[in-house]
PDB file of C-alpha atoms in Angstrom:
ATOM      1  CA  GLY P   1       7.962  10.339 -10.903  1.00 64.00           C
ATOM      2  CA  GLU P   2       4.705   9.855 -12.750  1.00 71.00           C
ATOM      3  CA  GLY P   3       4.197   6.474 -11.290  1.00 74.00           C
ATOM      4  CA  LEU P   4       4.879   7.808  -7.852  1.00 76.00           C
ATOM      5  CA  GLU P   5       2.083  10.414  -8.485  1.00 79.00           C
ATOM      6  CA  ARG P   6      -0.281   7.518  -9.407  1.00 84.00           C
ATOM      7  CA  LEU P   7       0.603   5.599  -6.300  1.00 84.00           C
ATOM      8  CA  PRO P   8      -1.890   6.928  -3.790  1.00 84.00           C
ATOM      9  CA  ARG P   9      -4.883   6.522  -6.295  1.00 84.00           C
ATOM     10  CA  TYR P  10      -4.216   3.134  -7.124  1.00 85.00           C
ATOM     11  CA  TRP P  11      -2.753   1.670  -3.985  1.00 84.00           C
ATOM     12  CA  PRO P  12      -6.222   0.393  -2.672  1.00 80.00           C
ATOM     13  CA  LEU P  13      -6.139  -1.929  -5.574  1.00 81.00           C
ATOM     14  CA  VAL P  14      -3.070  -3.442  -4.353  1.00 80.00           C
ATOM     15  CA  CYS P  15      -3.400  -3.349  -0.598  1.00 75.00           C
ATOM     16  CA  ARG P  16      -6.410  -2.304   1.623  1.00 69.00           C
ATOM     17  CA  CYS P  17      -4.597  -2.192   4.827  1.00 72.00           C
ATOM     18  CA  ALA P  18      -2.586   1.123   4.298  1.00 77.00           C
ATOM     19  CA  GLU P  19      -3.041   4.521   2.846  1.00 83.00           C
ATOM     20  CA  VAL P  20      -0.120   5.940   0.815  1.00 86.00           C
ATOM     21  CA  VAL P  21       0.477   9.572   1.091  1.00 89.00           C
ATOM     22  CA  VAL P  22       3.130  11.137  -1.160  1.00 89.00           C
ATOM     23  CA  GLY P  23       4.638  14.316   0.084  1.00 90.00           C
ATOM     24  CA  ARG P  24       7.062  16.632  -1.772  1.00 88.00           C
ATOM     25  CA  SER P  25       9.553  19.249  -0.658  1.00 90.00           C
ATOM     26  CA  ALA P  26      11.993  21.268  -2.783  1.00 90.00           C
ATOM     27  CA  ARG P  27      14.711  18.375  -2.261  1.00 92.00           C
ATOM     28  CA  SER P  28      12.982  15.316  -1.459  1.00 93.00           C
ATOM     29  CA  VAL P  29       9.836  13.007  -2.119  1.00 91.00           C
ATOM     30  CA  GLN P  30       8.164  11.325   1.150  1.00 93.00           C
ATOM     31  CA  VAL P  31       6.275   8.289   0.586  1.00 92.00           C
ATOM     32  CA  GLU P  32       4.198   7.543   3.928  1.00 92.00           C
ATOM     33  CA  TYR P  33       2.321   4.248   4.426  1.00 89.00           C
ATOM     34  CA  ARG P  34      -0.537   4.918   6.967  1.00 85.00           C
ATOM     35  CA  MET P  35      -1.871   1.592   8.588  1.00 79.00           C
ATOM     36  CA  ARG P  36      -5.730   1.824   8.466  1.00 72.00           C
ATOM     37  CA  ASP P  37      -6.032  -0.650  11.198  1.00 65.00           C
ATOM     38  CA  PRO P  38      -3.443  -0.669  13.941  1.00 64.00           C
ATOM     39  CA  ALA P  39      -4.427  -4.435  14.793  1.00 61.00           C
ATOM     40  CA  LEU P  40      -2.988  -5.239  11.386  1.00 60.00           C
ATOM     41  CA  ALA P  41      -0.010  -3.020  11.648  1.00 65.00           C
ATOM     42  CA  SER P  42       2.612  -5.401  12.473  1.00 77.00           C
ATOM     43  CA  ARG P  43       6.241  -4.990  11.988  1.00 82.00           C
ATOM     44  CA  TYR P  44       6.364  -7.505   9.346  1.00 84.00           C
ATOM     45  CA  CYS P  45       3.420  -5.950   7.364  1.00 82.00           C
ATOM     46  CA  VAL P  46       5.144  -2.491   7.662  1.00 85.00           C
ATOM     47  CA  GLU P  47       8.582  -3.718   6.703  1.00 86.00           C
ATOM     48  CA  TYR P  48       7.166  -5.693   3.815  1.00 87.00           C
ATOM     49  CA  LEU P  49       5.346  -2.727   2.442  1.00 86.00           C
ATOM     50  CA  LEU P  50       8.354  -0.297   2.627  1.00 90.00           C
ATOM     51  CA  ALA P  51      11.026  -2.890   1.343  1.00 92.00           C
ATOM     52  CA  SER P  52       8.793  -4.259  -1.493  1.00 91.00           C
ATOM     53  CA  ARG P  53       8.042  -0.682  -2.692  1.00 88.00           C
ATOM     54  CA  LEU P  54      11.818   0.031  -2.757  1.00 93.00           C
ATOM     55  CA  SER P  55      12.655  -3.389  -4.484  1.00 94.00           C
ATOM     56  CA  SER P  56      10.044  -2.213  -7.092  1.00 90.00           C
ATOM     57  CA  PHE P  57      11.518   1.039  -7.826  1.00 90.00           C
ATOM     58  CA  ARG P  58      15.008  -0.513  -8.167  1.00 93.00           C
ATOM     59  CA  TRP P  59      13.542  -3.162 -10.444  1.00 93.00           C
ATOM     60  CA  LEU P  60      11.600  -0.616 -12.532  1.00 90.00           C
ATOM     61  CA  THR P  61      14.467   1.908 -13.013  1.00 90.00           C
ATOM     62  CA  GLY P  62      17.430  -0.671 -13.067  1.00 93.00           C
ATOM     63  CA  GLN P  63      19.149   1.488 -10.614  1.00 92.00           C
ATOM     64  CA  ARG P  64      20.202   0.845  -6.965  1.00 92.00           C
ATOM     65  CA  ILE P  65      18.043   3.501  -5.412  1.00 93.00           C
ATOM     66  CA  VAL P  66      19.119   4.278  -1.889  1.00 95.00           C
ATOM     67  CA  PRO P  67      16.584   6.250   0.207  1.00 96.00           C
ATOM     68  CA  ILE P  68      17.840   9.333   1.976  1.00 95.00           C
ATOM     69  CA  GLU P  69      15.715   8.185   5.032  1.00 95.00           C
ATOM     70  CA  VAL P  70      13.538   5.619   6.337  1.00 97.00           C
ATOM     71  CA  CYS P  71      11.291   5.980   9.375  1.00 96.00           C
ATOM     72  CA  LEU P  72       9.588   3.059  11.159  1.00 95.00           C
ATOM     73  CA  GLN P  73       7.076   3.252  13.960  1.00 91.00           C
ATOM     74  CA  PHE P  74       8.100  -0.022  15.749  1.00 91.00           C
ATOM     75  CA  GLN P  75      11.184  -0.198  18.090  1.00 93.00           C
ATOM     76  CA  ARG P  76      14.611  -1.353  16.652  1.00 94.00           C
ATOM     77  CA  PRO P  77      14.917  -5.131  16.760  1.00 92.00           C
ATOM     78  CA  ARG P  78      17.963  -6.941  17.765  1.00 94.00           C
ATOM     79  CA  TYR P  79      18.763  -7.538  14.059  1.00 92.00           C
ATOM     80  CA  GLY P  80      18.307  -3.820  13.260  1.00 92.00           C
ATOM     81  CA  ALA P  81      21.562  -3.702  11.249  1.00 94.00           C
ATOM     82  CA  GLU P  82      19.855  -5.874   8.532  1.00 94.00           C
ATOM     83  CA  TYR P  83      17.296  -2.994   8.027  1.00 95.00           C
ATOM     84  CA  ASP P  84      20.343  -0.656   7.314  1.00 95.00           C
ATOM     85  CA  ARG P  85      21.714  -3.095   4.884  1.00 95.00           C
ATOM     86  CA  ILE P  86      18.721  -3.804   2.935  1.00 94.00           C
ATOM     87  CA  PHE P  87      17.437  -0.160   2.685  1.00 96.00           C
ATOM     88  CA  GLY P  88      21.162   1.104   2.167  1.00 95.00           C
ATOM     89  CA  THR P  89      20.781   3.909   4.754  1.00 95.00           C
ATOM     90  CA  THR P  90      20.518   4.116   8.702  1.00 94.00           C
ATOM     91  CA  VAL P  91      16.817   3.407   9.396  1.00 96.00           C
ATOM     92  CA  ARG P  92      15.320   5.395  12.185  1.00 97.00           C
ATOM     93  CA  PHE P  93      13.106   3.395  14.607  1.00 96.00           C
ATOM     94  CA  GLY P  94      10.467   4.345  17.245  1.00 95.00           C
ATOM     95  CA  GLU P  95       9.254   7.261  14.844  1.00 94.00           C
ATOM     96  CA  GLY P  96       5.771   8.640  14.601  1.00 90.00           C
ATOM     97  CA  THR P  97       5.229   7.549  11.004  1.00 91.00           C
ATOM     98  CA  ASN P  98       6.273   4.591   8.420  1.00 93.00           C
ATOM     99  CA  MET P  99       8.075   6.652   5.712  1.00 94.00           C
ATOM    100  CA  ILE P 100      10.496   6.294   3.064  1.00 95.00           C
ATOM    101  CA  VAL P 101      12.155   9.494   1.687  1.00 95.00           C
ATOM    102  CA  PHE P 102      14.150   9.862  -1.799  1.00 94.00           C
ATOM    103  CA  ASP P 103      15.848  12.742  -3.119  1.00 92.00           C
ATOM    104  CA  ARG P 104      13.957  14.366  -5.932  1.00 88.00           C
ATOM    105  CA  GLU P 105      16.407  13.569  -8.584  1.00 89.00           C
ATOM    106  CA  THR P 106      15.969   9.688  -7.887  1.00 86.00           C
ATOM    107  CA  MET P 107      12.268  10.069  -8.278  1.00 79.00           C
ATOM    108  CA  GLU P 108      12.626  11.499 -11.584  1.00 83.00           C
ATOM    109  CA  LEU P 109      14.392   8.515 -13.118  1.00 87.00           C
ATOM    110  CA  GLY P 110      12.596   7.022 -15.839  1.00 85.00           C
ATOM    111  CA  LEU P 111      11.394   3.400 -16.288  1.00 85.00           C
ATOM    112  CA  LEU P 112      13.481   0.867 -18.127  1.00 88.00           C
ATOM    113  CA  ASP P 113      10.682  -0.388 -20.253  1.00 86.00           C
ATOM    114  CA  ALA P 114       8.263   2.614 -20.262  1.00 86.00           C
ATOM    115  CA  ASP P 115       5.298   1.748 -22.589  1.00 88.00           C
ATOM    116  CA  PRO P 116       2.826   4.681 -23.035  1.00 89.00           C
ATOM    117  CA  ARG P 117       0.252   2.617 -24.737  1.00 93.00           C
ATOM    118  CA  LEU P 118       0.451  -0.020 -22.035  1.00 91.00           C
ATOM    119  CA  LEU P 119       0.112   2.698 -19.451  1.00 88.00           C
ATOM    120  CA  ASP P 120      -3.124   4.020 -20.971  1.00 90.00           C
ATOM    121  CA  GLU P 121      -4.643   0.437 -21.046  1.00 93.00           C
ATOM    122  CA  LEU P 122      -3.781  -0.149 -17.574  1.00 90.00           C
ATOM    123  CA  THR P 123      -4.896   3.134 -16.362  1.00 89.00           C
ATOM    124  CA  GLU P 124      -8.169   2.504 -18.060  1.00 91.00           C
ATOM    125  CA  TYR P 125      -8.409  -0.926 -16.565  1.00 90.00           C
ATOM    126  CA  ALA P 126      -7.604   0.350 -12.952  1.00 88.00           C
ATOM    127  CA  GLU P 127     -10.083   3.166 -13.324  1.00 87.00           C
ATOM    128  CA  GLY P 128     -12.861   0.420 -14.134  1.00 85.00           C
ATOM    129  CA  LEU P 129     -11.653  -1.329 -11.023  1.00 83.00           C
ATOM    130  CA  LEU P 130     -12.051   1.829  -8.828  1.00 81.00           C
ATOM    131  CA  ARG P 131     -15.373   2.629 -10.151  1.00 77.00           C
ATOM    132  CA  GLU P 132     -16.580  -0.989  -9.622  1.00 73.00           C
ATOM    133  CA  ALA P 133     -15.385  -0.814  -6.122  1.00 67.00           C
ATOM    134  CA  GLY P 134     -17.214   2.406  -5.495  1.00 61.00           C
ATOM    135  CA  ALA P 135     -15.979   5.904  -6.484  1.00 47.00           C
ATOM    136  CA  GLU P 136     -16.117   7.024  -2.813  1.00 51.00           C
ATOM    137  CA  GLY P 137     -13.958   4.107  -1.935  1.00 64.00           C
ATOM    138  CA  THR P 138     -15.916   2.910   0.956  1.00 77.00           C
ATOM    139  CA  LEU P 139     -15.373  -0.471   2.812  1.00 81.00           C
ATOM    140  CA  ALA P 140     -18.974  -1.486   1.875  1.00 84.00           C
ATOM    141  CA  ALA P 141     -18.287  -0.804  -1.827  1.00 80.00           C
ATOM    142  CA  MET P 142     -15.011  -2.753  -1.638  1.00 79.00           C
ATOM    143  CA  LEU P 143     -16.762  -5.559   0.034  1.00 85.00           C
ATOM    144  CA  ARG P 144     -19.260  -5.624  -2.674  1.00 83.00           C
ATOM    145  CA  GLY P 145     -16.577  -5.828  -5.259  1.00 78.00           C
ATOM    146  CA  ALA P 146     -15.004  -8.628  -3.320  1.00 80.00           C
ATOM    147  CA  LEU P 147     -18.383 -10.663  -2.869  1.00 85.00           C
ATOM    148  CA  LYS P 148     -18.896 -10.319  -6.634  1.00 82.00           C
ATOM    149  CA  GLU P 149     -15.815 -12.346  -7.159  1.00 78.00           C
ATOM    150  CA  ALA P 150     -16.262 -14.731  -4.161  1.00 81.00           C
ATOM    151  CA  LEU P 151     -19.734 -15.802  -4.412  1.00 85.00           C
ATOM    152  CA  PRO P 152     -19.558 -17.898  -7.542  1.00 83.00           C
ATOM    153  CA  LEU P 153     -16.724 -19.651  -6.099  1.00 82.00           C
ATOM    154  CA  GLY P 154     -18.774 -20.263  -2.855  1.00 84.00           C
ATOM    155  CA  LYS P 155     -16.035 -18.337  -0.800  1.00 82.00           C
ATOM    156  CA  ALA P 156     -17.970 -15.593   0.367  1.00 85.00           C
ATOM    157  CA  SER P 157     -17.979 -16.341   4.145  1.00 90.00           C
ATOM    158  CA  LEU P 158     -17.650 -13.291   6.520  1.00 90.00           C
ATOM    159  CA  LYS P 159     -14.233 -14.676   7.683  1.00 90.00           C
ATOM    160  CA  ALA P 160     -13.091 -15.150   3.956  1.00 87.00           C
ATOM    161  CA  MET P 161     -14.135 -11.686   3.026  1.00 87.00           C
ATOM    162  CA  ALA P 162     -12.447 -10.042   6.316  1.00 87.00           C
ATOM    163  CA  ARG P 163      -9.279 -11.824   5.358  1.00 82.00           C
ATOM    164  CA  ARG P 164      -9.475 -10.823   1.716  1.00 80.00           C
ATOM    165  CA  LEU P 165      -9.914  -7.202   2.965  1.00 81.00           C
ATOM    166  CA  ASN P 166      -6.938  -7.595   5.242  1.00 74.00           C
ATOM    167  CA  MET P 167      -8.649  -7.209   8.492  1.00 81.00           C
ATOM    168  CA  SER P 168     -10.347  -9.140  11.308  1.00 86.00           C
ATOM    169  CA  THR P 169     -13.952  -9.968  11.269  1.00 89.00           C
ATOM    170  CA  ARG P 170     -14.521  -7.805  14.223  1.00 90.00           C
ATOM    171  CA  THR P 171     -12.939  -4.925  12.349  1.00 86.00           C
ATOM    172  CA  LEU P 172     -15.060  -5.575   9.369  1.00 89.00           C
ATOM    173  CA  HIS P 173     -18.210  -5.361  11.294  1.00 90.00           C
ATOM    174  CA  ARG P 174     -17.055  -2.216  13.144  1.00 88.00           C
ATOM    175  CA  ARG P 175     -16.125  -0.383   9.999  1.00 85.00           C
ATOM    176  CA  LEU P 176     -19.334  -1.291   8.055  1.00 89.00           C
ATOM    177  CA  ARG P 177     -21.297  -0.183  11.089  1.00 89.00           C
ATOM    178  CA  GLU P 178     -19.387   3.106  10.889  1.00 84.00           C
ATOM    179  CA  GLU P 179     -20.494   3.506   7.379  1.00 83.00           C
ATOM    180  CA  GLY P 180     -24.137   2.786   8.366  1.00 86.00           C
ATOM    181  CA  THR P 181     -24.408  -0.670   6.971  1.00 89.00           C
ATOM    182  CA  SER P 182     -23.729  -4.483   7.774  1.00 91.00           C
ATOM    183  CA  TYR P 183     -22.181  -7.507   6.049  1.00 92.00           C
ATOM    184  CA  GLN P 184     -25.739  -8.884   5.666  1.00 90.00           C
ATOM    185  CA  GLU P 185     -27.022  -5.722   4.052  1.00 90.00           C
ATOM    186  CA  VAL P 186     -23.934  -5.665   1.680  1.00 89.00           C
ATOM    187  CA  LEU P 187     -24.447  -9.434   0.817  1.00 85.00           C
ATOM    188  CA  GLY P 188     -28.093  -9.083   0.369  1.00 81.00           C
TER     189      GLY P 188
END
């Protein structure tokens, strides 16, 4: 429950290619993954995001959690039955979103090894990383943080930074331009 509430805030520290939106209804919790760059929204990326989150939830709770619904934007592949087996439910393909839905009771399960002190320390650390990346969460701020780590290693080329930010160099240029800046300005 509480970890799921934190997921949208800290997800950019894990993956910048998708935004996580958590919705709740009286009977369910919906975790939607909205891909930021359609060029990177491959079937493989999406299936990894959803399957790895489900695997993490199972590992953290020690329970064989089965979602009540899984929706994927791409069309059903010929091996679609494998998705049903992995998720434990019938997966709906060709939907308008990439989403995994759990019943509320499942999402209230506790963690096997919950440690409140460790949670406090990790939260403080994550908040520091978010501040470093820029409170507004702009791409320029994320690029600045990535450059800070890469420059001492001599690995701050445009191509390397775009790859690190999970986008093409063309998309990096375009999104920086949309923010009113450029790679050179951020680098300078």
